[in-house]
Amino acid sequence: MSTTQLRGGGPVTSVLTGQVRPGREHEFEDWTRGVTRCARRFPGNEGVSWLRPEEGHRYHAVVRLRDARRLAD
């Protein structure tokens, strides 16, 4: 099912996961701040939260949108 087929007007949350190369964490975290600032300008964006790993190098972004249509745009 594509996001364009979803019905309803409720909020949508999407989780993105990425592996960061060891030693590049600081550079990646700088990049995430820019992504978050940019995302604020998108209609329907309700926020982005970044989850830092306790161990390892796998980061997660939790993206919240007003509705499924915004996810498909």
PDB file of N, CA and C in Angstrom:
ATOM      1  N   MET A   1       0.846  -1.181   0.000  1.00  0.00           N
ATOM      2  CA  MET A   1       0.000   0.000   0.000  1.00  0.00           C
ATOM      3  C   MET A   1       0.883   1.233   0.000  1.00  0.00           C
ATOM      4  N   SER A   2       0.638   2.124  -0.923  1.00  0.00           N
ATOM      5  CA  SER A   2       1.414   3.370  -0.947  1.00  0.00           C
ATOM      6  C   SER A   2       0.794   4.369   0.015  1.00  0.00           C
ATOM      7  N   THR A   3       1.578   5.385   0.387  1.00  0.00           N
ATOM      8  CA  THR A   3       1.057   6.391   1.312  1.00  0.00           C
ATOM      9  C   THR A   3      -0.066   7.198   0.691  1.00  0.00           C
ATOM     10  N   THR A   4      -0.146   7.248  -0.620  1.00  0.00           N
ATOM     11  CA  THR A   4      -1.216   8.007  -1.264  1.00  0.00           C
ATOM     12  C   THR A   4      -2.555   7.284  -1.136  1.00  0.00           C
ATOM     13  N   GLN A   5      -2.547   5.995  -0.774  1.00  0.00           N
ATOM     14  CA  GLN A   5      -3.789   5.241  -0.610  1.00  0.00           C
ATOM     15  C   GLN A   5      -4.306   5.285   0.817  1.00  0.00           C
ATOM     16  N   LEU A   6      -3.556   5.853   1.748  1.00  0.00           N
ATOM     17  CA  LEU A   6      -3.980   5.896   3.139  1.00  0.00           C
ATOM     18  C   LEU A   6      -5.149   6.849   3.302  1.00  0.00           C
ATOM     19  N   ARG A   7      -6.059   6.477   4.148  1.00  0.00           N
ATOM     20  CA  ARG A   7      -7.224   7.314   4.432  1.00  0.00           C
ATOM     21  C   ARG A   7      -7.104   7.880   5.840  1.00  0.00           C
ATOM     22  N   GLY A   8      -7.857   8.912   6.084  1.00  0.00           N
ATOM     23  CA  GLY A   8      -7.876   9.495   7.415  1.00  0.00           C
ATOM     24  C   GLY A   8      -6.997  10.723   7.486  1.00  0.00           C
ATOM     25  N   GLY A   9      -7.312  11.566   8.432  1.00  0.00           N
ATOM     26  CA  GLY A   9      -6.591  12.819   8.543  1.00  0.00           C
ATOM     27  C   GLY A   9      -5.690  12.910   9.749  1.00  0.00           C
ATOM     28  N   GLY A  10      -5.406  11.776  10.377  1.00  0.00           N
ATOM     29  CA  GLY A  10      -4.598  11.808  11.584  1.00  0.00           C
ATOM     30  C   GLY A  10      -3.119  11.968  11.308  1.00  0.00           C
ATOM     31  N   PRO A  11      -2.379  12.253  12.356  1.00  0.00           N
ATOM     32  CA  PRO A  11      -0.933  12.433  12.211  1.00  0.00           C
ATOM     33  C   PRO A  11      -0.229  11.130  11.830  1.00  0.00           C
ATOM     34  N   VAL A  12       0.949  11.281  11.224  1.00  0.00           N
ATOM     35  CA  VAL A  12       1.745  10.154  10.769  1.00  0.00           C
ATOM     36  C   VAL A  12       3.150  10.300  11.362  1.00  0.00           C
ATOM     37  N   THR A  13       3.718   9.182  11.789  1.00  0.00           N
ATOM     38  CA  THR A  13       5.089   9.165  12.278  1.00  0.00           C
ATOM     39  C   THR A  13       5.878   8.178  11.436  1.00  0.00           C
ATOM     40  N   SER A  14       7.051   8.607  11.003  1.00  0.00           N
ATOM     41  CA  SER A  14       7.936   7.752  10.226  1.00  0.00           C
ATOM     42  C   SER A  14       9.292   7.701  10.927  1.00  0.00           C
ATOM     43  N   VAL A  15       9.916   6.534  10.939  1.00  0.00           N
ATOM     44  CA  VAL A  15      11.216   6.381  11.572  1.00  0.00           C
ATOM     45  C   VAL A  15      12.245   6.031  10.498  1.00  0.00           C
ATOM     46  N   LEU A  16      13.313   6.810  10.448  1.00  0.00           N
ATOM     47  CA  LEU A  16      14.416   6.586   9.517  1.00  0.00           C
ATOM     48  C   LEU A  16      15.635   6.175  10.331  1.00  0.00           C
ATOM     49  N   THR A  17      16.372   5.203   9.844  1.00  0.00           N
ATOM     50  CA  THR A  17      17.541   4.705  10.558  1.00  0.00           C
ATOM     51  C   THR A  17      18.760   4.762   9.646  1.00  0.00           C
ATOM     52  N   GLY A  18      19.865   5.191  10.209  1.00  0.00           N
ATOM     53  CA  GLY A  18      21.098   5.256   9.431  1.00  0.00           C
ATOM     54  C   GLY A  18      22.313   4.899  10.256  1.00  0.00           C
ATOM     55  N   GLN A  19      23.265   4.308   9.614  1.00  0.00           N
ATOM     56  CA  GLN A  19      24.529   3.923  10.241  1.00  0.00           C
ATOM     57  C   GLN A  19      25.549   5.019   9.981  1.00  0.00           C
ATOM     58  N   VAL A  20      26.217   5.493  11.025  1.00  0.00           N
ATOM     59  CA  VAL A  20      27.222   6.543  10.897  1.00  0.00           C
ATOM     60  C   VAL A  20      28.607   5.914  11.043  1.00  0.00           C
ATOM     61  N   ARG A  21      29.500   6.310  10.178  1.00  0.00           N
ATOM     62  CA  ARG A  21      30.855   5.770  10.245  1.00  0.00           C
ATOM     63  C   ARG A  21      31.524   6.178  11.553  1.00  0.00           C
ATOM     64  N   PRO A  22      32.219   5.254  12.183  1.00  0.00           N
ATOM     65  CA  PRO A  22      32.938   5.580  13.420  1.00  0.00           C
ATOM     66  C   PRO A  22      33.865   6.781  13.201  1.00  0.00           C
ATOM     67  N   GLY A  23      33.843   7.682  14.161  1.00  0.00           N
ATOM     68  CA  GLY A  23      34.665   8.888  14.075  1.00  0.00           C
ATOM     69  C   GLY A  23      33.998  10.041  13.359  1.00  0.00           C
ATOM     70  N   ARG A  24      32.842   9.816  12.753  1.00  0.00           N
ATOM     71  CA  ARG A  24      32.137  10.868  11.994  1.00  0.00           C
ATOM     72  C   ARG A  24      30.873  11.331  12.722  1.00  0.00           C
ATOM     73  N   GLU A  25      30.704  10.921  13.979  1.00  0.00           N
ATOM     74  CA  GLU A  25      29.488  11.244  14.722  1.00  0.00           C
ATOM     75  C   GLU A  25      29.263  12.753  14.861  1.00  0.00           C
ATOM     76  N   HIS A  26      30.313  13.491  15.175  1.00  0.00           N
ATOM     77  CA  HIS A  26      30.167  14.942  15.357  1.00  0.00           C
ATOM     78  C   HIS A  26      29.711  15.607  14.055  1.00  0.00           C
ATOM     79  N   GLU A  27      30.325  15.231  12.963  1.00  0.00           N
ATOM     80  CA  GLU A  27      29.945  15.768  11.652  1.00  0.00           C
ATOM     81  C   GLU A  27      28.489  15.408  11.322  1.00  0.00           C
ATOM     82  N   PHE A  28      28.096  14.182  11.612  1.00  0.00           N
ATOM     83  CA  PHE A  28      26.726  13.749  11.350  1.00  0.00           C
ATOM     84  C   PHE A  28      25.728  14.545  12.200  1.00  0.00           C
ATOM     85  N   GLU A  29      26.061  14.749  13.468  1.00  0.00           N
ATOM     86  CA  GLU A  29      25.149  15.497  14.342  1.00  0.00           C
ATOM     87  C   GLU A  29      25.013  16.948  13.902  1.00  0.00           C
ATOM     88  N   ASP A  30      26.077  17.548  13.376  1.00  0.00           N
ATOM     89  CA  ASP A  30      25.964  18.894  12.785  1.00  0.00           C
ATOM     90  C   ASP A  30      24.996  18.867  11.610  1.00  0.00           C
ATOM     91  N   TRP A  31      25.129  17.846  10.768  1.00  0.00           N
ATOM     92  CA  TRP A  31      24.246  17.691   9.607  1.00  0.00           C
ATOM     93  C   TRP A  31      22.792  17.543  10.047  1.00  0.00           C
ATOM     94  N   THR A  32      22.541  16.777  11.120  1.00  0.00           N
ATOM     95  CA  THR A  32      21.154  16.569  11.576  1.00  0.00           C
ATOM     96  C   THR A  32      20.510  17.887  12.004  1.00  0.00           C
ATOM     97  N   ARG A  33      21.284  18.777  12.583  1.00  0.00           N
ATOM     98  CA  ARG A  33      20.723  20.076  12.984  1.00  0.00           C
ATOM     99  C   ARG A  33      20.264  20.869  11.755  1.00  0.00           C
ATOM    100  N   GLY A  34      21.025  20.794  10.673  1.00  0.00           N
ATOM    101  CA  GLY A  34      20.617  21.452   9.431  1.00  0.00           C
ATOM    102  C   GLY A  34      19.372  20.829   8.839  1.00  0.00           C
ATOM    103  N   VAL A  35      19.293  19.518   8.868  1.00  0.00           N
ATOM    104  CA  VAL A  35      18.107  18.814   8.364  1.00  0.00           C
ATOM    105  C   VAL A  35      16.876  19.223   9.173  1.00  0.00           C
ATOM    106  N   THR A  36      17.024  19.294  10.476  1.00  0.00           N
ATOM    107  CA  THR A  36      15.902  19.666  11.348  1.00  0.00           C
ATOM    108  C   THR A  36      15.439  21.083  11.054  1.00  0.00           C
ATOM    109  N   ARG A  37      16.382  22.018  10.876  1.00  0.00           N
ATOM    110  CA  ARG A  37      16.004  23.408  10.542  1.00  0.00           C
ATOM    111  C   ARG A  37      15.262  23.462   9.208  1.00  0.00           C
ATOM    112  N   CYS A  38      15.745  22.730   8.232  1.00  0.00           N
ATOM    113  CA  CYS A  38      15.109  22.695   6.910  1.00  0.00           C
ATOM    114  C   CYS A  38      13.709  22.095   6.995  1.00  0.00           C
ATOM    115  N   ALA A  39      13.562  21.030   7.739  1.00  0.00           N
ATOM    116  CA  ALA A  39      12.270  20.344   7.850  1.00  0.00           C
ATOM    117  C   ALA A  39      11.194  21.243   8.445  1.00  0.00           C
ATOM    118  N   ARG A  40      11.588  22.165   9.302  1.00  0.00           N
ATOM    119  CA  ARG A  40      10.609  23.081   9.925  1.00  0.00           C
ATOM    120  C   ARG A  40       9.852  23.909   8.893  1.00  0.00           C
ATOM    121  N   ARG A  41      10.446  24.112   7.725  1.00  0.00           N
ATOM    122  CA  ARG A  41       9.811  24.943   6.693  1.00  0.00           C
ATOM    123  C   ARG A  41       8.778  24.179   5.867  1.00  0.00           C
ATOM    124  N   PHE A  42       8.751  22.850   5.968  1.00  0.00           N
ATOM    125  CA  PHE A  42       7.831  22.055   5.166  1.00  0.00           C
ATOM    126  C   PHE A  42       6.426  22.097   5.748  1.00  0.00           C
ATOM    127  N   PRO A  43       5.419  22.352   4.903  1.00  0.00           N
ATOM    128  CA  PRO A  43       4.039  22.348   5.376  1.00  0.00           C
ATOM    129  C   PRO A  43       3.683  20.973   5.962  1.00  0.00           C
ATOM    130  N   GLY A  44       3.026  20.994   7.085  1.00  0.00           N
ATOM    131  CA  GLY A  44       2.584  19.751   7.706  1.00  0.00           C
ATOM    132  C   GLY A  44       3.606  19.097   8.610  1.00  0.00           C
ATOM    133  N   ASN A  45       4.823  19.621   8.638  1.00  0.00           N
ATOM    134  CA  ASN A  45       5.848  19.059   9.526  1.00  0.00           C
ATOM    135  C   ASN A  45       5.501  19.391  10.968  1.00  0.00           C
ATOM    136  N   GLU A  46       5.527  18.394  11.814  1.00  0.00           N
ATOM    137  CA  GLU A  46       5.254  18.610  13.233  1.00  0.00           C
ATOM    138  C   GLU A  46       6.471  18.290  14.088  1.00  0.00           C
ATOM    139  N   GLY A  47       7.608  18.096  13.454  1.00  0.00           N
ATOM    140  CA  GLY A  47       8.839  17.923  14.216  1.00  0.00           C
ATOM    141  C   GLY A  47       9.663  16.720  13.800  1.00  0.00           C
ATOM    142  N   VAL A  48      10.943  16.820  14.082  1.00  0.00           N
ATOM    143  CA  VAL A  48      11.896  15.736  13.855  1.00  0.00           C
ATOM    144  C   VAL A  48      12.682  15.555  15.146  1.00  0.00           C
ATOM    145  N   SER A  49      12.760  14.326  15.621  1.00  0.00           N
ATOM    146  CA  SER A  49      13.560  14.008  16.801  1.00  0.00           C
ATOM    147  C   SER A  49      14.643  13.023  16.396  1.00  0.00           C
ATOM    148  N   TRP A  50      15.853  13.270  16.843  1.00  0.00           N
ATOM    149  CA  TRP A  50      16.976  12.380  16.541  1.00  0.00           C
ATOM    150  C   TRP A  50      17.319  11.595  17.784  1.00  0.00           C
ATOM    151  N   LEU A  51      17.457  10.289  17.631  1.00  0.00           N
ATOM    152  CA  LEU A  51      17.814   9.417  18.742  1.00  0.00           C
ATOM    153  C   LEU A  51      19.257   8.972  18.569  1.00  0.00           C
ATOM    154  N   ARG A  52      20.081   9.302  19.544  1.00  0.00           N
ATOM    155  CA  ARG A  52      21.489   8.931  19.510  1.00  0.00           C
ATOM    156  C   ARG A  52      21.647   7.535  20.095  1.00  0.00           C
ATOM    157  N   PRO A  53      22.536   6.764  19.539  1.00  0.00           N
ATOM    158  CA  PRO A  53      22.738   5.416  20.060  1.00  0.00           C
ATOM    159  C   PRO A  53      23.496   5.439  21.385  1.00  0.00           C
ATOM    160  N   GLU A  54      23.127   4.542  22.289  1.00  0.00           N
ATOM    161  CA  GLU A  54      23.904   4.402  23.514  1.00  0.00           C
ATOM    162  C   GLU A  54      25.216   3.696  23.203  1.00  0.00           C
ATOM    163  N   GLU A  55      25.140   2.727  22.316  1.00  0.00           N
ATOM    164  CA  GLU A  55      26.322   2.014  21.855  1.00  0.00           C
ATOM    165  C   GLU A  55      26.201   1.864  20.344  1.00  0.00           C
ATOM    166  N   GLY A  56      27.310   1.761  19.673  1.00  0.00           N
ATOM    167  CA  GLY A  56      27.262   1.581  18.223  1.00  0.00           C
ATOM    168  C   GLY A  56      27.135   2.903  17.497  1.00  0.00           C
ATOM    169  N   HIS A  57      26.700   2.822  16.246  1.00  0.00           N
ATOM    170  CA  HIS A  57      26.668   4.004  15.388  1.00  0.00           C
ATOM    171  C   HIS A  57      25.375   4.129  14.603  1.00  0.00           C
ATOM    172  N   ARG A  58      24.314   3.530  15.098  1.00  0.00           N
ATOM    173  CA  ARG A  58      23.037   3.568  14.396  1.00  0.00           C
ATOM    174  C   ARG A  58      22.157   4.668  15.018  1.00  0.00           C
ATOM    175  N   TYR A  59      21.849   5.680  14.198  1.00  0.00           N
ATOM    176  CA  TYR A  59      21.006   6.792  14.631  1.00  0.00           C
ATOM    177  C   TYR A  59      19.608   6.599  14.051  1.00  0.00           C
ATOM    178  N   HIS A  60      18.622   7.189  14.742  1.00  0.00           N
ATOM    179  CA  HIS A  60      17.237   7.110  14.283  1.00  0.00           C
ATOM    180  C   HIS A  60      16.651   8.520  14.258  1.00  0.00           C
ATOM    181  N   ALA A  61      15.888   8.804  13.220  1.00  0.00           N
ATOM    182  CA  ALA A  61      15.138  10.056  13.138  1.00  0.00           C
ATOM    183  C   ALA A  61      13.664   9.701  13.198  1.00  0.00           C
ATOM    184  N   VAL A  62      12.944  10.368  14.085  1.00  0.00           N
ATOM    185  CA  VAL A  62      11.496  10.201  14.189  1.00  0.00           C
ATOM    186  C   VAL A  62      10.875  11.460  13.588  1.00  0.00           C
ATOM    187  N   VAL A  63      10.185  11.285  12.472  1.00  0.00           N
ATOM    188  CA  VAL A  63       9.603  12.403  11.727  1.00  0.00           C
ATOM    189  C   VAL A  63       8.089  12.371  11.932  1.00  0.00           C
ATOM    190  N   ARG A  64       7.550  13.486  12.393  1.00  0.00           N
ATOM    191  CA  ARG A  64       6.103  13.579  12.628  1.00  0.00           C
ATOM    192  C   ARG A  64       5.488  14.556  11.619  1.00  0.00           C
ATOM    193  N   LEU A  65       4.406  14.105  10.986  1.00  0.00           N
ATOM    194  CA  LEU A  65       3.709  14.910   9.976  1.00  0.00           C
ATOM    195  C   LEU A  65       2.232  14.993  10.308  1.00  0.00           C
ATOM    196  N   ARG A  66       1.623  16.057   9.852  1.00  0.00           N
ATOM    197  CA  ARG A  66       0.213  16.299  10.149  1.00  0.00           C
ATOM    198  C   ARG A  66      -0.694  15.196   9.613  1.00  0.00           C
ATOM    199  N   ASP A  67      -0.390  14.685   8.407  1.00  0.00           N
ATOM    200  CA  ASP A  67      -1.237  13.643   7.818  1.00  0.00           C
ATOM    201  C   ASP A  67      -0.444  12.862   6.769  1.00  0.00           C
ATOM    202  N   ALA A  68      -1.021  11.783   6.293  1.00  0.00           N
ATOM    203  CA  ALA A  68      -0.330  10.891   5.340  1.00  0.00           C
ATOM    204  C   ALA A  68      -0.026  11.591   4.028  1.00  0.00           C
ATOM    205  N   ARG A  69      -0.849  12.527   3.618  1.00  0.00           N
ATOM    206  CA  ARG A  69      -0.590  13.243   2.378  1.00  0.00           C
ATOM    207  C   ARG A  69       0.760  13.950   2.417  1.00  0.00           C
ATOM    208  N   ARG A  70       1.128  14.486   3.562  1.00  0.00           N
ATOM    209  CA  ARG A  70       2.408  15.184   3.704  1.00  0.00           C
ATOM    210  C   ARG A  70       3.579  14.222   3.587  1.00  0.00           C
ATOM    211  N   LEU A  71       3.382  12.984   4.001  1.00  0.00           N
ATOM    212  CA  LEU A  71       4.424  11.972   3.877  1.00  0.00           C
ATOM    213  C   LEU A  71       4.657  11.634   2.416  1.00  0.00           C
ATOM    214  N   ALA A  72       3.598  11.635   1.627  1.00  0.00           N
ATOM    215  CA  ALA A  72       3.688  11.273   0.209  1.00  0.00           C
ATOM    216  C   ALA A  72       4.259  12.400  -0.651  1.00  0.00           C
ATOM    217  N   ASP A  73       4.138  13.650  -0.178  1.00  0.00           N
ATOM    218  CA  ASP A  73       4.603  14.814  -0.971  1.00  0.00           C
ATOM    219  C   ASP A  73       6.077  14.834  -1.170  1.00  0.00           C
TER     220      ASP A  73
END
